[in-house]
């Protein structure tokens, strides 16, 4: 029997890289869309690409852009993916206040282009859209589930809400197999350094090794529902294996403040974070979401999905990975 074929936009990101590993382990042929940049940004999947048993055999990278729908169409005709996972797009919430037009174009219009492409496929394709808890923004109720009204509080959240609603409309209007995964914050040692958890874990490791002396942050009372990214991609894959398409919240169901995360991270290296953390209003956003905590009961019931790693363990494993990276025990990814 032929191997199942998947196409991933945003394959070089945190989620794209973990999902690629999961799919390869399950016997898939994986094709990934990579945006051409002046510097290579493939570090998270380089270990796979350079593996002679994988690169060019079961893993293929294609330069492209979500805005270039003609080349995407050609790619789809050639690859004929059975599953598409859509992660690409500007994903930094704070930055979305600085570059709202680019964010909305990439996240909103980029998704619409893919949905239009999906409509034209002659063979059945299953589509996963990486939606976000940012669509809830300032919800009236907590925890949030798949029926909670969307009330975004950032340009990024607005763009994700637009894309999430489009996915729902295309699913109903054209009978397409489209799932929204409404994922709460999910982190890992592969998280980009401009997201707060990685900024903290790297700082704790560097301070412990005498290579950094302070950590400058914004609002410390901001609270999030933080989970572990490799576990989240398992849920995403399960969403596309069901008989029927649907929307799912992926979350741990626990809310913690930034101060609690910092405390857990610095405890890993036996340091009192209060001696190192400085405040800078530059990192405070014009609006912060409130009460973001997810109810993943539906994902648990229908997909058998349960997050295993909670905030304190997550902070610890991220700091330990950064210590190993600094000490040269881990390849830089
Ligand atoms: O790590 P963050 O930038 O994540 P945020 O804004 O919650 O967004 C992430 O999770 C969403 C839900 O899954 C995704 F949709 C989105 O794409 C992204 O992956 O910030 C977390 C909190 C915020 O309240 C922010 O104001 O940390 C606060 N914060 C305080 N100081 C900081 C900093 N955030 C960053 N990035 N850098 C700081 O220095």
Short mmCIF file of C-alpha atoms and ligand atoms in Angstrom, two decimals:
data_model
loop_
_atom_site.label_atom_id
_atom_site.label_comp_id
_atom_site.label_asym_id
_atom_site.label_seq_id
_atom_site.Cartn_x
_atom_site.Cartn_y
_atom_site.Cartn_z
CA UNK A 1 0.00 0.00 0.00
CA UNK A 2 1.28 3.50 -0.84
CA UNK A 3 2.45 5.64 2.07
CA UNK A 4 0.08 8.40 3.17
CA UNK A 5 1.25 11.82 2.02
CA UNK A 6 1.11 15.00 4.08
CA UNK A 7 1.84 18.61 3.21
CA UNK A 8 2.88 21.04 5.96
CA UNK A 9 2.99 24.81 5.71
CA UNK A 10 5.34 26.22 8.34
CA UNK A 11 7.34 22.98 8.51
CA UNK A 12 10.42 24.78 9.86
CA UNK A 13 8.60 26.04 12.96
CA UNK A 14 8.21 24.39 16.35
CA UNK A 15 4.96 22.57 15.57
CA UNK A 16 5.92 21.79 11.98
CA UNK A 17 9.12 20.08 13.12
CA UNK A 18 7.46 17.96 15.81
CA UNK A 19 4.61 16.99 13.51
CA UNK A 20 7.10 16.01 10.80
CA UNK A 21 8.80 13.63 13.25
CA UNK A 22 5.44 12.16 14.24
CA UNK A 23 4.31 11.66 10.63
CA UNK A 24 7.63 10.14 9.51
CA UNK A 25 7.47 7.72 12.44
CA UNK A 26 3.99 6.73 11.25
CA UNK A 27 5.19 5.95 7.74
CA UNK A 28 4.11 9.14 5.95
CA UNK A 29 5.84 10.86 3.09
CA UNK A 30 6.07 14.49 4.22
CA UNK A 31 6.29 17.55 2.00
CA UNK A 32 6.96 20.92 3.57
CA UNK A 33 6.61 24.46 2.34
CA UNK A 34 9.65 26.59 3.14
CA UNK A 35 9.80 30.31 2.65
CA UNK A 36 12.98 31.43 0.93
CA UNK A 37 14.96 33.74 3.19
CA UNK A 38 18.47 35.13 3.01
CA UNK A 39 19.45 32.97 5.98
CA UNK A 40 18.53 29.31 6.29
CA UNK A 41 15.86 28.82 8.93
CA UNK A 42 15.68 25.02 8.78
CA UNK A 43 17.54 24.28 12.02
CA UNK A 44 14.57 22.48 13.65
CA UNK A 45 14.33 19.94 10.82
CA UNK A 46 17.95 19.80 9.72
CA UNK A 47 18.54 16.52 11.58
CA UNK A 48 15.77 14.98 9.46
CA UNK A 49 16.75 16.58 6.16
CA UNK A 50 20.36 15.47 6.54
CA UNK A 51 19.44 11.89 7.49
CA UNK A 52 20.20 9.90 4.30
CA UNK A 53 17.30 7.56 5.02
CA UNK A 54 14.85 10.49 5.23
CA UNK A 55 15.92 13.60 3.26
CA UNK A 56 14.80 13.25 -0.37
CA UNK A 57 13.24 9.85 0.40
CA UNK A 58 10.33 10.48 2.76
CA UNK A 59 10.87 14.18 3.47
CA UNK A 60 10.79 16.81 0.74
CA UNK A 61 11.10 20.57 1.15
CA UNK A 62 9.70 23.01 -1.39
CA UNK A 63 10.41 26.69 -1.59
CA UNK A 64 7.18 28.63 -1.83
CA UNK A 65 4.93 31.23 -0.36
CA UNK A 66 1.31 31.23 0.71
CA UNK A 67 0.73 34.30 -1.47
CA UNK A 68 1.92 32.46 -4.55
CA UNK A 69 -1.17 30.37 -5.13
CA UNK A 70 -0.16 29.42 -8.67
CA UNK A 71 2.96 27.59 -7.51
CA UNK A 72 1.02 26.08 -4.61
CA UNK A 73 -1.53 24.76 -7.09
CA UNK A 74 1.24 23.19 -9.15
CA UNK A 75 2.72 21.65 -6.02
CA UNK A 76 -0.62 20.18 -4.96
CA UNK A 77 -1.12 18.68 -8.42
CA UNK A 78 2.27 17.00 -8.20
CA UNK A 79 2.17 15.86 -4.57
CA UNK A 80 -1.55 15.07 -4.22
CA UNK A 81 -1.43 15.29 -0.39
CA UNK A 82 -4.04 13.38 1.57
CA UNK A 83 -3.51 15.57 4.64
CA UNK A 84 -2.58 19.24 4.86
CA UNK A 85 -1.43 20.87 8.10
CA UNK A 86 -1.45 24.65 7.96
CA UNK A 87 0.87 26.33 10.48
CA UNK A 88 2.49 29.10 8.44
CA UNK A 89 2.10 32.79 9.14
CA UNK A 90 3.33 35.53 11.46
CA UNK A 91 2.51 34.16 14.91
CA UNK A 92 3.88 36.72 17.37
CA UNK A 93 0.97 38.49 19.07
CA UNK A 94 2.99 41.51 20.23
CA UNK A 95 4.47 41.97 16.76
CA UNK A 96 0.99 41.88 15.24
CA UNK A 97 0.39 45.32 16.79
CA UNK A 98 3.48 46.60 14.94
CA UNK A 99 2.76 44.95 11.57
CA UNK A 100 -1.01 44.38 11.56
CA UNK A 101 -1.47 44.47 7.78
CA UNK A 102 1.24 41.89 7.09
CA UNK A 103 -0.06 39.70 9.93
CA UNK A 104 -3.66 39.80 8.74
CA UNK A 105 -2.62 39.21 5.15
CA UNK A 106 -0.49 36.17 5.97
CA UNK A 107 -2.78 34.64 8.56
CA UNK A 108 -6.15 35.55 7.09
CA UNK A 109 -5.67 35.77 3.36
CA UNK A 110 -3.03 33.03 3.36
CA UNK A 111 -5.54 30.61 4.84
CA UNK A 112 -8.24 31.69 2.38
CA UNK A 113 -5.90 30.94 -0.54
CA UNK A 114 -5.32 27.42 0.78
CA UNK A 115 -9.03 26.83 1.32
CA UNK A 116 -9.74 27.87 -2.27
CA UNK A 117 -7.06 25.45 -3.41
CA UNK A 118 -8.65 22.73 -1.31
CA UNK A 119 -12.02 23.33 -2.98
CA UNK A 120 -10.52 22.55 -6.36
CA UNK A 121 -8.86 19.26 -5.45
CA UNK A 122 -10.27 16.26 -7.26
CA UNK A 123 -9.17 13.79 -4.62
CA UNK A 124 -10.22 14.00 -0.94
CA UNK A 125 -7.89 16.13 1.21
CA UNK A 126 -8.06 16.56 4.98
CA UNK A 127 -7.08 20.00 6.25
CA UNK A 128 -5.88 21.04 9.70
CA UNK A 129 -5.95 24.75 10.50
CA UNK A 130 -3.77 25.87 13.41
CA UNK A 131 -6.19 28.20 15.14
CA UNK A 132 -5.31 29.76 18.48
CA UNK A 133 -6.67 30.63 21.90
CA UNK A 134 -6.03 34.23 20.83
CA UNK A 135 -9.39 34.06 19.01
CA UNK A 136 -11.08 34.17 22.43
CA UNK A 137 -9.13 37.25 23.60
CA UNK A 138 -11.40 38.56 26.33
CA UNK A 139 -13.95 35.77 26.80
CA UNK A 140 -16.95 36.22 29.09
CA UNK A 141 -16.48 32.69 30.46
CA UNK A 142 -13.62 30.44 31.55
CA UNK A 143 -12.57 27.81 30.68
CA UNK A 144 -13.26 28.21 26.97
CA UNK A 145 -14.44 25.44 24.67
CA UNK A 146 -15.27 25.07 20.96
CA UNK A 147 -18.56 26.98 21.42
CA UNK A 148 -17.14 29.99 23.24
CA UNK A 149 -17.75 33.19 21.20
CA UNK A 150 -14.69 34.69 19.50
CA UNK A 151 -13.68 38.07 20.98
CA UNK A 152 -10.06 38.63 19.93
CA UNK A 153 -7.92 41.35 21.51
CA UNK A 154 -5.05 41.60 18.99
CA UNK A 155 -4.64 41.95 15.21
CA UNK A 156 -3.24 38.40 15.26
CA UNK A 157 -6.32 37.17 17.16
CA UNK A 158 -8.61 38.94 14.68
CA UNK A 159 -6.82 37.34 11.73
CA UNK A 160 -7.01 33.89 13.37
CA UNK A 161 -10.71 34.44 14.12
CA UNK A 162 -11.31 35.32 10.45
CA UNK A 163 -9.40 32.21 9.32
CA UNK A 164 -11.16 30.00 11.89
CA UNK A 165 -14.58 31.19 10.76
CA UNK A 166 -13.63 30.74 7.10
CA UNK A 167 -12.64 27.13 7.86
CA UNK A 168 -16.04 26.57 9.46
CA UNK A 169 -17.82 28.12 6.47
CA UNK A 170 -15.85 26.10 3.90
CA UNK A 171 -16.46 22.91 5.87
CA UNK A 172 -20.21 23.47 5.88
CA UNK A 173 -20.65 25.11 2.48
CA UNK A 174 -18.55 22.66 0.46
CA UNK A 175 -18.53 19.57 2.67
CA UNK A 176 -14.74 19.69 2.97
CA UNK A 177 -12.80 17.84 5.67
CA UNK A 178 -11.49 20.83 7.63
CA UNK A 179 -10.58 20.91 11.32
CA UNK A 180 -9.75 23.91 13.46
CA UNK A 181 -7.39 23.09 16.31
CA UNK A 182 -7.82 25.90 18.82
CA UNK A 183 -4.50 25.49 20.57
CA UNK A 184 -3.53 27.29 23.75
CA UNK A 185 0.13 28.20 24.30
CA UNK A 186 2.35 25.22 23.66
CA UNK A 187 6.05 25.44 24.25
CA UNK A 188 9.23 23.38 24.01
CA UNK A 189 12.99 23.71 23.69
CA UNK A 190 12.29 24.45 20.00
CA UNK A 191 10.21 27.53 20.80
CA UNK A 192 11.45 30.73 19.14
CA UNK A 193 13.52 32.94 21.42
CA UNK A 194 11.11 35.88 21.09
CA UNK A 195 8.32 34.00 22.86
CA UNK A 196 8.35 34.51 26.57
CA UNK A 197 8.85 30.94 27.84
CA UNK A 198 11.96 30.39 25.72
CA UNK A 199 13.27 33.84 26.56
CA UNK A 200 12.96 32.83 30.22
CA UNK A 201 14.43 29.31 29.93
CA UNK A 202 17.42 30.60 27.95
CA UNK A 203 17.96 33.42 30.44
CA UNK A 204 17.82 31.05 33.43
CA UNK A 205 20.38 28.77 31.76
CA UNK A 206 22.65 31.62 30.67
CA UNK A 207 22.51 33.34 34.07
CA UNK A 208 23.35 30.03 35.77
CA UNK A 209 26.40 29.74 33.50
CA UNK A 210 27.44 33.37 34.06
CA UNK A 211 26.71 34.33 30.44
CA UNK A 212 23.84 36.74 31.11
CA UNK A 213 23.13 39.03 34.05
CA UNK A 214 19.52 40.17 33.78
CA UNK A 215 16.23 39.25 32.16
CA UNK A 216 14.09 42.13 30.87
CA UNK A 217 10.36 41.42 30.59
CA UNK A 218 6.95 43.11 30.37
CA UNK A 219 3.87 42.29 32.41
CA UNK A 220 4.49 39.46 34.89
CA UNK A 221 0.89 39.01 36.01
CA UNK A 222 -0.21 37.91 32.52
CA UNK A 223 -1.55 34.36 32.78
CA UNK A 224 -1.56 31.57 30.21
CA UNK A 225 -2.50 27.92 29.80
CA UNK A 226 0.91 26.46 28.88
CA UNK A 227 1.35 22.95 27.48
CA UNK A 228 4.07 20.91 25.77
CA UNK A 229 4.21 21.20 21.97
CA UNK A 230 5.08 17.54 21.07
CA UNK A 231 1.92 16.44 22.87
CA UNK A 232 -0.17 19.04 21.05
CA UNK A 233 0.87 17.80 17.59
CA UNK A 234 -0.40 14.33 18.57
CA UNK A 235 -3.87 15.86 19.00
CA UNK A 236 -3.58 17.61 15.64
CA UNK A 237 -2.82 14.36 13.87
CA UNK A 238 -5.69 12.55 15.64
CA UNK A 239 -8.08 15.33 14.55
CA UNK A 240 -7.50 14.38 10.90
CA UNK A 241 -7.91 10.64 11.50
CA UNK A 242 -11.56 10.88 12.64
CA UNK A 243 -14.50 9.96 10.44
CA UNK A 244 -15.88 13.50 10.51
CA UNK A 245 -14.18 16.92 10.56
CA UNK A 246 -14.67 19.05 13.65
CA UNK A 247 -13.10 21.78 15.82
CA UNK A 248 -11.09 20.96 18.95
CA UNK A 249 -9.62 22.92 21.83
CA UNK A 250 -6.11 21.75 22.81
CA UNK A 251 -5.18 22.96 26.29
CA UNK A 252 -4.01 21.76 29.70
CA UNK A 253 -6.90 23.39 31.58
CA UNK A 254 -4.47 25.11 33.99
CA UNK A 255 -3.73 28.81 34.08
CA UNK A 256 -0.45 30.16 35.49
CA UNK A 257 1.05 33.62 35.67
CA UNK A 258 4.31 34.53 34.04
CA UNK A 259 5.77 34.99 37.52
CA UNK A 260 4.95 31.34 38.31
CA UNK A 261 6.64 30.17 35.11
CA UNK A 262 9.75 32.24 35.90
CA UNK A 263 9.79 30.85 39.41
CA UNK A 264 9.71 27.25 38.13
CA UNK A 265 12.38 27.97 35.50
CA UNK A 266 14.83 29.64 37.90
CA UNK A 267 14.19 26.99 40.58
CA UNK A 268 15.67 24.48 38.10
CA UNK A 269 19.04 26.23 38.44
CA UNK A 270 18.58 27.11 42.12
CA UNK A 271 18.36 30.88 41.59
CA UNK A 272 16.01 33.55 42.98
CA UNK A 273 14.61 35.22 39.85
CA UNK A 274 13.77 38.45 41.71
CA UNK A 275 17.48 39.32 41.67
CA UNK A 276 17.61 39.23 37.86
CA UNK A 277 14.25 40.22 36.35
CA UNK A 278 13.80 43.83 35.22
CA UNK A 279 10.68 45.47 33.85
CA UNK A 280 10.53 47.29 30.52
CA UNK A 281 7.27 48.83 29.27
CA UNK A 282 8.47 48.07 25.70
CA UNK A 283 7.23 44.52 26.20
CA UNK A 284 3.77 45.52 27.43
CA UNK A 285 1.10 45.10 24.76
CA UNK A 286 -1.68 47.64 24.06
CA UNK A 287 -4.24 45.00 25.16
CA UNK A 288 -3.71 41.69 26.93
CA UNK A 289 -6.12 38.78 26.63
CA UNK A 290 -7.76 37.76 29.91
CA UNK A 291 -8.93 34.51 31.48
CA UNK A 292 -7.39 32.35 28.74
CA UNK A 293 -7.69 28.77 29.92
CA UNK A 294 -8.98 25.93 27.78
CA UNK A 295 -11.41 23.07 28.25
CA UNK A 296 -10.08 20.18 26.13
CA UNK A 297 -12.85 17.75 27.15
CA UNK A 298 -14.00 17.28 23.56
CA UNK A 299 -10.48 16.43 22.33
CA UNK A 300 -10.20 13.99 25.21
CA UNK A 301 -13.58 12.39 24.48
CA UNK A 302 -13.35 12.16 20.69
CA UNK A 303 -9.60 11.95 20.06
CA UNK A 304 -8.44 10.29 23.27
CA UNK A 305 -6.08 13.26 23.70
CA UNK A 306 -4.72 14.17 27.13
CA UNK A 307 -1.88 16.60 27.79
CA UNK A 308 0.64 15.01 30.14
CA UNK A 309 3.12 17.81 30.83
CA UNK A 310 2.06 20.67 33.07
CA UNK A 311 3.65 24.11 33.53
CA UNK A 312 6.32 23.38 36.19
CA UNK A 313 7.63 20.27 34.37
CA UNK A 314 7.57 22.19 31.11
CA UNK A 315 9.64 25.04 32.57
CA UNK A 316 12.11 22.53 34.01
CA UNK A 317 12.56 20.56 30.79
CA UNK A 318 13.05 23.76 28.79
CA UNK A 319 15.74 25.06 31.14
CA UNK A 320 17.47 21.66 31.18
CA UNK A 321 17.49 21.61 27.38
CA UNK A 322 18.98 25.12 27.26
CA UNK A 323 21.65 24.15 29.79
CA UNK A 324 22.55 21.17 27.60
CA UNK A 325 22.64 23.46 24.56
CA UNK A 326 24.97 25.92 26.30
CA UNK A 327 27.18 23.11 27.56
CA UNK A 328 27.46 21.72 24.04
CA UNK A 329 25.75 18.46 24.90
CA UNK A 330 22.89 19.06 22.47
CA UNK A 331 23.08 20.03 18.81
CA UNK A 332 21.67 23.53 18.25
CA UNK A 333 18.23 23.24 16.70
O1 LIG B 1 5.08 34.08 24.73
P1 LIG B 1 4.14 35.09 24.24
O2 LIG B 1 4.65 36.03 23.21
O3 LIG B 1 2.87 34.28 23.75
P2 LIG B 1 1.37 34.70 23.38
O4 LIG B 1 1.24 36.16 23.14
O5 LIG B 1 0.47 34.14 24.42
O6 LIG B 1 1.14 33.97 21.98
C1 LIG B 1 1.54 32.63 21.73
O7 LIG B 1 0.51 31.73 22.09
C2 LIG B 1 -0.72 31.90 21.35
C3 LIG B 1 -1.71 30.84 21.83
O8 LIG B 1 -1.31 29.57 21.46
C4 LIG B 1 -0.45 31.75 19.86
F1 LIG B 1 -1.57 31.94 19.16
C5 LIG B 1 0.61 32.74 19.41
O9 LIG B 1 0.91 32.53 18.06
C6 LIG B 1 1.86 32.52 20.25
O10 LIG B 1 2.37 31.25 19.98
O11 LIG B 1 3.60 35.99 25.46
C7 LIG B 1 3.00 35.41 26.59
C8 LIG B 1 2.75 36.47 27.64
C9 LIG B 1 2.03 37.71 27.12
O12 LIG B 1 1.06 38.09 28.07
C10 LIG B 1 3.10 38.79 27.05
O13 LIG B 1 2.60 40.11 27.23
O14 LIG B 1 4.01 36.95 28.13
C11 LIG B 1 3.95 38.38 28.23
N1 LIG B 1 5.32 38.90 28.17
C12 LIG B 1 5.94 39.60 29.17
N2 LIG B 1 7.19 39.92 28.81
C13 LIG B 1 6.20 38.77 27.15
C14 LIG B 1 7.38 39.41 27.56
N3 LIG B 1 6.10 38.16 25.94
C15 LIG B 1 7.18 38.18 25.12
N4 LIG B 1 7.09 37.57 23.92
N5 LIG B 1 8.36 38.80 25.49
C16 LIG B 1 8.52 39.43 26.70
O15 LIG B 1 9.56 39.98 27.00
#
